[in-house]
Coordinates of C-alpha atoms in Angstrom, one line a residue:
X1 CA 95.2 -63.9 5.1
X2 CA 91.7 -62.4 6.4
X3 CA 93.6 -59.5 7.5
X4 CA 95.5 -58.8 4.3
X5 CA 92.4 -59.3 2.2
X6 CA 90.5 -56.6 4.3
X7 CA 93.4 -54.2 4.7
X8 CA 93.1 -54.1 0.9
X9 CA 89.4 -53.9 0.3
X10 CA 89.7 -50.8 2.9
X11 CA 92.5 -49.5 1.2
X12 CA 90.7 -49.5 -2.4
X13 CA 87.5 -48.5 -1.0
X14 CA 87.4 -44.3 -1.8
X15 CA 88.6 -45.8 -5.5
X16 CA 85.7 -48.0 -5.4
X17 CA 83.1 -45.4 -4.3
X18 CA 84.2 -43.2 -7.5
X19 CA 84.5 -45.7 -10.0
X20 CA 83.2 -49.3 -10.8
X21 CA 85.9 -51.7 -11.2
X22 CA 86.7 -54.1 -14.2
X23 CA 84.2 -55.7 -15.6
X24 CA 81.5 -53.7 -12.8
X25 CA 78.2 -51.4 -13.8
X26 CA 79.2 -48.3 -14.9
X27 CA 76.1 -46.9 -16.1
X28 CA 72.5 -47.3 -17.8
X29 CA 68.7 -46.4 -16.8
X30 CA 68.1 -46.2 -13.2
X31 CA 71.4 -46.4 -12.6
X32 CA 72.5 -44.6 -9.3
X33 CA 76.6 -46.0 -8.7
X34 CA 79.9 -44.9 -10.3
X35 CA 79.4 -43.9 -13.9
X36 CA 83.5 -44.0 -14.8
X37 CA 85.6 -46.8 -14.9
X38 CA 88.9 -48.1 -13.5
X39 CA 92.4 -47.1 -15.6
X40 CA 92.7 -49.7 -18.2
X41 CA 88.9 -50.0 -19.0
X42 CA 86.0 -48.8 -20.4
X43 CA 82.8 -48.1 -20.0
X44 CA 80.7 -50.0 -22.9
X45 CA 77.2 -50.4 -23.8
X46 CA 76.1 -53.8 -23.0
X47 CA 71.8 -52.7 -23.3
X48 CA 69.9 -49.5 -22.2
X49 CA 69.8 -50.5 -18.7
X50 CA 73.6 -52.0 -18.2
X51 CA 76.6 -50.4 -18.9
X52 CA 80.2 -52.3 -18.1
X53 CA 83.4 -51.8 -17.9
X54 CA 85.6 -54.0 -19.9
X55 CA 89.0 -53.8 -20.2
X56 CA 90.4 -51.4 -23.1
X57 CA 92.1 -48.3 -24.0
X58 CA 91.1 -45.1 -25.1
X59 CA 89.0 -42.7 -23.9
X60 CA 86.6 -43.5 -20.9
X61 CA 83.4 -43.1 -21.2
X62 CA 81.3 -40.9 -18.8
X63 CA 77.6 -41.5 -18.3
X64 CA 75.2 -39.7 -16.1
X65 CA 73.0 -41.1 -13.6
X66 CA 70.1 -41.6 -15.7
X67 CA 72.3 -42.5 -19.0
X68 CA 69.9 -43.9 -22.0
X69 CA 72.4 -43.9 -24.4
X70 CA 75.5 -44.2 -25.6
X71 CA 78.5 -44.2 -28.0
X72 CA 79.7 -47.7 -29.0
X73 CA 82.2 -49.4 -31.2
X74 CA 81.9 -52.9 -32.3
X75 CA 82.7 -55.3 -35.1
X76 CA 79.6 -54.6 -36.3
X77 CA 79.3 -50.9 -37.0
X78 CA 79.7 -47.7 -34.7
X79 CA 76.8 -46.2 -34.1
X80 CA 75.0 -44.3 -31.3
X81 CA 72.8 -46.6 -29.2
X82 CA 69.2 -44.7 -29.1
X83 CA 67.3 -45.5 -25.6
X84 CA 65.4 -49.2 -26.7
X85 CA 62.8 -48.3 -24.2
X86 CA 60.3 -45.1 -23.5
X87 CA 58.6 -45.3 -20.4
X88 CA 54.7 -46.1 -20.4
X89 CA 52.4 -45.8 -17.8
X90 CA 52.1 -49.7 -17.4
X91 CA 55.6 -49.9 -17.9
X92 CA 58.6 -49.9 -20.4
X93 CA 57.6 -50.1 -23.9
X94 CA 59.8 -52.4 -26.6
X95 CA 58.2 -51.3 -29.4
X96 CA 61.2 -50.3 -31.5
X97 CA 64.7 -51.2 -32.2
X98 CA 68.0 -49.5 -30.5
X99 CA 69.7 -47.7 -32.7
X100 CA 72.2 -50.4 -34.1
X101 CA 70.8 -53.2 -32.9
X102 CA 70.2 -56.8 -35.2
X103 CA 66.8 -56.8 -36.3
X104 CA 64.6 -60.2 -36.4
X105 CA 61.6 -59.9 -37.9
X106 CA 59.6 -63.0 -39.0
X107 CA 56.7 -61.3 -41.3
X108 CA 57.9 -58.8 -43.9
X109 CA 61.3 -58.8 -43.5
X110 CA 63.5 -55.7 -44.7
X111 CA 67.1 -55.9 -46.4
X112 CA 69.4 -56.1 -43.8
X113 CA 67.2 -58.0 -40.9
X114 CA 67.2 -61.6 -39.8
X115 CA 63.7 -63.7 -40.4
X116 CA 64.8 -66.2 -37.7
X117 CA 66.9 -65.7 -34.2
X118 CA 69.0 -68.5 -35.5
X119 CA 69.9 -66.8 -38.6
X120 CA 70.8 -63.6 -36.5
X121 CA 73.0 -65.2 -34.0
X122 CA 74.9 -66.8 -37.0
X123 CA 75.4 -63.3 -38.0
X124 CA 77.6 -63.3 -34.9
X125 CA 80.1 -65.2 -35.9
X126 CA 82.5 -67.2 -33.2
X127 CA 85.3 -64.8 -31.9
X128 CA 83.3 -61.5 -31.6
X129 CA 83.1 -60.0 -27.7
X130 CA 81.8 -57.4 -28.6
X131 CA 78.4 -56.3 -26.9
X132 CA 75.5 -56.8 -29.2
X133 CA 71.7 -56.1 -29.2
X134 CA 69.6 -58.0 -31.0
X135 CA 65.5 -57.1 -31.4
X136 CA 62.7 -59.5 -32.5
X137 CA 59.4 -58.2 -33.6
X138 CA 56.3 -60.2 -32.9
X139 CA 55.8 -63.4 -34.3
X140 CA 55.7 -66.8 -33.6
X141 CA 59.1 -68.4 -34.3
X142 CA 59.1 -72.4 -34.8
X143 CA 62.6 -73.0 -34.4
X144 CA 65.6 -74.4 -31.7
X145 CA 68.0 -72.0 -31.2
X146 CA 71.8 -72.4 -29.7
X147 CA 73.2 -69.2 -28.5
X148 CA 76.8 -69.6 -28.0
X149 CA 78.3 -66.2 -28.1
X150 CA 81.4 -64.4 -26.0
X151 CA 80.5 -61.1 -25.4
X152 CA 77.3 -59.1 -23.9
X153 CA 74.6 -60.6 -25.8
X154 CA 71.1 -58.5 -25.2
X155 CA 67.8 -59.9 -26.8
X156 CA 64.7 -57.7 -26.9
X157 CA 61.2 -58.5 -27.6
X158 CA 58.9 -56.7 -28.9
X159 CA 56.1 -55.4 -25.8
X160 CA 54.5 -52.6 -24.9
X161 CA 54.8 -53.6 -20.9
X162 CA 58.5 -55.1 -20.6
X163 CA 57.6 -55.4 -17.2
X164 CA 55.5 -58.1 -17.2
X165 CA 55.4 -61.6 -19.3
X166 CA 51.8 -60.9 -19.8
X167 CA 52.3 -58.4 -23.2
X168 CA 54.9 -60.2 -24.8
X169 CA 54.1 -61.0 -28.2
X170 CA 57.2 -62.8 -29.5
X171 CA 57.3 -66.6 -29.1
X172 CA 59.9 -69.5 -29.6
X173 CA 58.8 -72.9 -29.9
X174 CA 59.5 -76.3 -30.8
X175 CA 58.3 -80.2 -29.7
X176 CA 61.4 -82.3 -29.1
X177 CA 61.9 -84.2 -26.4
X178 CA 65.0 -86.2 -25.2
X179 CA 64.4 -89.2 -26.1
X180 CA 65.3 -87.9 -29.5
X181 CA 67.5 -85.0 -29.0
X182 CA 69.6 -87.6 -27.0
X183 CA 69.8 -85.5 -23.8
X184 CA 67.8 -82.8 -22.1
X185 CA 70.1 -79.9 -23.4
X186 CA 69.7 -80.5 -26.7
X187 CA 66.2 -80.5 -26.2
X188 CA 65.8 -77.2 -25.5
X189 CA 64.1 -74.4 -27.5
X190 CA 66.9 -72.0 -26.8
X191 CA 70.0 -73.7 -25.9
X192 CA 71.9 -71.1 -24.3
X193 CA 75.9 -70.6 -23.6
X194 CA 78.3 -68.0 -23.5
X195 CA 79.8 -65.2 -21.4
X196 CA 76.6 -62.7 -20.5
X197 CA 73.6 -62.8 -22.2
X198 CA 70.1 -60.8 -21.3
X199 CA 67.0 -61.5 -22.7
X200 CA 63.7 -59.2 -22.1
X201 CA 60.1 -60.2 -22.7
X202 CA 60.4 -63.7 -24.7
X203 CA 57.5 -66.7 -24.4
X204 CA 59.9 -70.0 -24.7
X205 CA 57.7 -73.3 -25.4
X206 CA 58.9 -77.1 -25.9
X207 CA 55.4 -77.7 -26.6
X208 CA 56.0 -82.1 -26.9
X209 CA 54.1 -83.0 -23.7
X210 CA 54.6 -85.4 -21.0
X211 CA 56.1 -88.7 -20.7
X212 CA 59.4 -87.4 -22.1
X213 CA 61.6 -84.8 -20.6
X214 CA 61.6 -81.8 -23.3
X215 CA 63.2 -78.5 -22.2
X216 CA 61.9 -74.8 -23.1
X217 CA 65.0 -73.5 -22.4
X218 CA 68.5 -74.6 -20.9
X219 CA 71.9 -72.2 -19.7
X220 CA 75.2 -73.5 -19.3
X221 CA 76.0 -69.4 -19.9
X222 CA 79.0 -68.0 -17.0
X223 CA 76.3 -65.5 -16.4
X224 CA 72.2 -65.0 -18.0
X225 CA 69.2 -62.9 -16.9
X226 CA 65.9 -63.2 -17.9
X227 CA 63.3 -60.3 -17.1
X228 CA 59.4 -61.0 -18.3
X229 CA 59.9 -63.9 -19.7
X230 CA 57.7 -66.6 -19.9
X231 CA 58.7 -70.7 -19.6
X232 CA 56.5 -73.5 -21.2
X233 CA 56.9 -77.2 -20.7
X234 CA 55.8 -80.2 -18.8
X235 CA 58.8 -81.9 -17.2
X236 CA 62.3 -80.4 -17.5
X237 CA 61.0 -76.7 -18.5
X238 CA 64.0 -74.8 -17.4
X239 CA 67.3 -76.3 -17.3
X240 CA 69.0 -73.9 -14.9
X241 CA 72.3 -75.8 -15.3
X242 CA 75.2 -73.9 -14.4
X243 CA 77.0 -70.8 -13.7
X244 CA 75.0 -67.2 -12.2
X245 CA 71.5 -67.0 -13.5
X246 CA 68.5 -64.6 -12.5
X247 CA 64.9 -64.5 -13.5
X248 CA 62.4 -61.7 -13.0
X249 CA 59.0 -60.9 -13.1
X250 CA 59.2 -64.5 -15.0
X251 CA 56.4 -67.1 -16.0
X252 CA 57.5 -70.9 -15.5
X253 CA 54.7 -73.6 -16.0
X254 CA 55.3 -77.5 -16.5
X255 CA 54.5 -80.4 -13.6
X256 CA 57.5 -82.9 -12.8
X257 CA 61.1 -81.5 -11.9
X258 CA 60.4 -78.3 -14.0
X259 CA 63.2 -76.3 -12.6
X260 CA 66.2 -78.3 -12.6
X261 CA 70.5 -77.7 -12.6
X262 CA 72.8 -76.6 -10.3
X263 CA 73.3 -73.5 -11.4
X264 CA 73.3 -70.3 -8.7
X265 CA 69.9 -69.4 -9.7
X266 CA 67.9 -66.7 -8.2
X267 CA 64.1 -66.7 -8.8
X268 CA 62.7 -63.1 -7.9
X269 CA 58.7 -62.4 -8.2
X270 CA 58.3 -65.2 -10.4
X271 CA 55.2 -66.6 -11.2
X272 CA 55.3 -70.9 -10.9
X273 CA 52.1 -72.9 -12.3
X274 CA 52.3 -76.3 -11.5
X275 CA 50.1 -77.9 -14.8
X276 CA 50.6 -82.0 -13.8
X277 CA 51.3 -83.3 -10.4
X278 CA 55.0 -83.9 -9.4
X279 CA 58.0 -81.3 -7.8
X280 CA 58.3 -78.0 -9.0
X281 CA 62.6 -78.0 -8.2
X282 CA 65.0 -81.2 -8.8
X283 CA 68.4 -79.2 -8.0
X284 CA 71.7 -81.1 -8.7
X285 CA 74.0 -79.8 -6.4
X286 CA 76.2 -83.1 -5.3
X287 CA 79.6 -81.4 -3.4
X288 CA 79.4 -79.9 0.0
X289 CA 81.8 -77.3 -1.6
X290 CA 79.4 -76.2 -4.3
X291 CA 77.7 -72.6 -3.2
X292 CA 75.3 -72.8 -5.4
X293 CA 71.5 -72.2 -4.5
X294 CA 68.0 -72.1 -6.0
X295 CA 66.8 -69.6 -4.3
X296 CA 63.0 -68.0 -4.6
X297 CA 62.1 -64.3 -3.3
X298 CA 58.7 -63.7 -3.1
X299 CA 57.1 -66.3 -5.6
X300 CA 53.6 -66.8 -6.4
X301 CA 53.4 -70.6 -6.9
X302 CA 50.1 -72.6 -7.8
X303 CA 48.4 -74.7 -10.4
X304 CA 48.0 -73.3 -14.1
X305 CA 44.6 -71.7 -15.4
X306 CA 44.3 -74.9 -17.3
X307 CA 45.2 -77.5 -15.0
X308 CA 42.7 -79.5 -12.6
X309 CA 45.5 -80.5 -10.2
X310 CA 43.8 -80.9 -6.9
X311 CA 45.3 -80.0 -3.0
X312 CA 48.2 -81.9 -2.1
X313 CA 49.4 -82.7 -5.8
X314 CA 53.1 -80.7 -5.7
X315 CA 56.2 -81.0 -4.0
X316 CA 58.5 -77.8 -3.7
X317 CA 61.0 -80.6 -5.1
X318 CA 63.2 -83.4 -4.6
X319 CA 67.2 -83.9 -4.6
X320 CA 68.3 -84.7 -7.9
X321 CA 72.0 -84.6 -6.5
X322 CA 72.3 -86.0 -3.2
X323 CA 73.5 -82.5 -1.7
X324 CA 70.7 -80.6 -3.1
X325 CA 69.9 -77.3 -1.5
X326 CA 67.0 -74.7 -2.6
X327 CA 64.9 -72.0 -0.4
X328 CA 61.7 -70.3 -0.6
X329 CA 61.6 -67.0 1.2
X330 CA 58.6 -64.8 1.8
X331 CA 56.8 -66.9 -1.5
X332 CA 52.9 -67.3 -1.5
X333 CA 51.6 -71.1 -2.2
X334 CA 48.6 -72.1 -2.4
X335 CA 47.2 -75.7 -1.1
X336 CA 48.1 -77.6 -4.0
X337 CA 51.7 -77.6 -2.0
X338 CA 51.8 -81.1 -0.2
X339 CA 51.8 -81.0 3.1
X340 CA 55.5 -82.8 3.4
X341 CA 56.6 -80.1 1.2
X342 CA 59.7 -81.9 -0.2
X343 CA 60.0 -85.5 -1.6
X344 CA 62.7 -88.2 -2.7
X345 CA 64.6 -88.7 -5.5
X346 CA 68.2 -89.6 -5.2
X347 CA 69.2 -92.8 -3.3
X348 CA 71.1 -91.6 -0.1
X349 CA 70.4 -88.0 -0.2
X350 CA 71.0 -85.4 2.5
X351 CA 69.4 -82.0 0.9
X352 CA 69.0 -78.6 2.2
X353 CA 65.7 -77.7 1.7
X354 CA 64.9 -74.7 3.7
X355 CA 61.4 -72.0 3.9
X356 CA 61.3 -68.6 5.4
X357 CA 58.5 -66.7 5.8
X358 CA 56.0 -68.2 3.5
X359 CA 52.7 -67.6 3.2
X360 CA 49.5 -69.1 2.0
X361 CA 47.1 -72.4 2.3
X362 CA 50.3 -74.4 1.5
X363 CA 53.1 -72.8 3.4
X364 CA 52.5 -74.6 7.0
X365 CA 56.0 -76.2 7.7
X366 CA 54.1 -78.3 10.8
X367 CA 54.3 -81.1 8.4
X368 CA 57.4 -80.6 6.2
X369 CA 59.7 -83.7 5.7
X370 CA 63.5 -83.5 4.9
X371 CA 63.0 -80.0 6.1
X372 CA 66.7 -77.7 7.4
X373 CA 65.7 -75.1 10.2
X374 CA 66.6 -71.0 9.2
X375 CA 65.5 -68.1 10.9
X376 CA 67.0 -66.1 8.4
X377 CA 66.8 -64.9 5.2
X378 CA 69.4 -65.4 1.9
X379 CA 70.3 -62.1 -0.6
X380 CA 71.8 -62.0 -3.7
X381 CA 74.6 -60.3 -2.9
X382 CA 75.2 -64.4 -1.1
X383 CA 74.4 -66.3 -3.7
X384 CA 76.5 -64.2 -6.0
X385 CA 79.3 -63.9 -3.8
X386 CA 79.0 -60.1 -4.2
X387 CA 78.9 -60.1 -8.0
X388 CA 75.9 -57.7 -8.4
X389 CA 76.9 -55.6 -11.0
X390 CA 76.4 -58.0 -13.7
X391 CA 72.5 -58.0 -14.0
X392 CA 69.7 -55.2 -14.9
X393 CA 69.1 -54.2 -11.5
X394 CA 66.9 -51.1 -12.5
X395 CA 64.4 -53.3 -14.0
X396 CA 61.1 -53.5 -11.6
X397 CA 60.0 -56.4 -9.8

């Protein structure tokens, strides 16, 4: 069986090195692979930095290796997708809509545009693939949004650094917790499903406190991306539940089990503030057949601005599940990291909780508990069992 499967993968490869396959990259800013797409697909416009091919007819289309634009049919309209960025000298600036691209703006809104998110992912409807952009000016939005939708979905906010969290301007709050909601997920600020969705440069709050678990934001989505966004809560910030997720140049703050799921979640140059004592990770993975990870690549992790949490006063997490399994490689933390490093949760667990290459006042492994030896190093490429093509890979971190 091995051999068939690699006698094949050789035998496609000179296809492969000319043109991305179904459902691959095919194109957008920064972009340096094939830029024309397999017989029976197409290369479509998913944001300024992705291009995919999806499967279709017609005439391919062919992007260069720096491509900021292209043309793009949907249920929508047909338009010609303008770049959605213009390179700044502290970044990318989001200061203006994409060419065809769903408009949500909260103060002074125009004919034609969305005052809420939730409005404008109504808009959608429920059988559309199509890939969509939508752009949200600044504002403060008080509102829970579910996101549901079965094509590309991109969501920009409006910045003038895209990438960092630390010029965003757009924010999406709200104070429920789970005790009312009835379970974390429908807790969540954003409540987020579907087949691919990117978001840029959002602020996502569940602003209710502790003593309840109350989610910013929660993905059960096949696969999401978050680049310079920034995560708000206490316990159960980010419910990274399922399916392929990545997060970077992210903000994620909250105290007890903060980021939680068993999604395959990769974590890269994230910023964690710990504002309460308690474990940053609570991971459920429970099958020994699962390959999912959390995985974090060169994470700063310490307390909030705000918080007073002495030395000692966080774990890097505990096992939700009883097969839990999450690694830090080459992350700073600072001493407020226990000395144990890892703590209990479920009855009977046997986690993988591994460290490589850590650094800082609270990175000495001399005193870890529950602790799995590695001398090496995980990539994505792993953790997404070679499905790479599927994220903004151009964008810095």
């Amino acid at each position: 069986m091995q051999y068939k499967y690699f006698a094949a993968l050789a035998a496609l490869l000179p296809l492969a090195l000319a043109q991305s396959p179904v459902y691959g990259q095919c194109g957008g800013i920064g972009w340096t692979g094939p830029t024309t797409c397999v017989s029976g697909s197409v290369c479509t416009y998913g944001n300024d930095y992705y291009y995919q091919c999806l499967p279709g007819t017609g005439t391919t289309l062919t992007t260069t290796k720096t491509t900021t634009k292209a043309t793009t049919t949907t249920t929508k309209a047909s338009t010609t997708s303008a770049p959605a960025t213009t390179a700044g000298a502290s970044g990318s600036v989001h200061t203006a809509p994409p060419s065809g691209a769903i408009i949500v703006r909260q103060s002074g809104t125009k004919s034609g545009e969305f005052a809420t998110l939730g409005a404008a992912i109504a808009s959608l409807g429920t059988s559309s693939t199509a890939a969509v952009t939508i752009f949200i000016y600044q504002g403060t939005y008080n509102e829970r949004v579910v996101i549901n939708y079965k094509g590309i979905l991109t969501i920009i906010g409006y910045t003038t650094n895209s990438y960092s969290y630390t010029s965003n301007t757009v924010t999406f709050q709200n104070s429920l917790g789970a005790d009312v909601a009835g379970s974390d997920a429908n807790s969540a600020t954003l409540q987020c499903s579907g087949a691919n969705l990117q978001v840029y440069n959002l602020n996502i709050k569940n602003t209710r406190g502790s003593g309840v678990q109350a989610v910013a934001m929660s993905s059960t989505a096949t696969k999401s991306a978050w680049y310079g966004c920034a995560f708000y809560g206490y316990q159960d910030t980010l419910y990274a539940n399922s399916g392929y997720q990545y997060y970077a140049n992210c903000y994620i703050e909250g105290a007890v089990d903060y980021i939680f799921g068993g999604a395959a979640a990769w974590f890269n140059k994230c910023t964690l503030r710990s504002n309460g004592g308690g474990a940053i990770t609570a991971n459920s993975r429970s099958v020994s057949t699962d390959p999912n990870w959390y995985v974090f690549e060169s994470c700063s992790i310490d307390k909030s601005s705000a918080s007073s949490i002495g030395s000692g006063s966080v774990y890097l997490g505990r096992p939700w599940k009883v097969l839990a399994r999450v690694l830090y490689q080459r992350c700073t933390m600072s001493n407020i990291i226990n000395a144990a490093g890892w703590t209990t949760m479920a009855a009977g667990a046997t986690p993988l909780f591994y460290e490589y290459m850590n650094t800082g006042a609270g990175a000495s492994t001399s005193g870890r508990k529950y602790l799995t030896s590695t001398s090496v190093s995980l990539t994505k490429a792993q953790l997404f069992a070679n499905d790479v093509s599927w994220y903004d890979a151009s964008y810095p971190v």
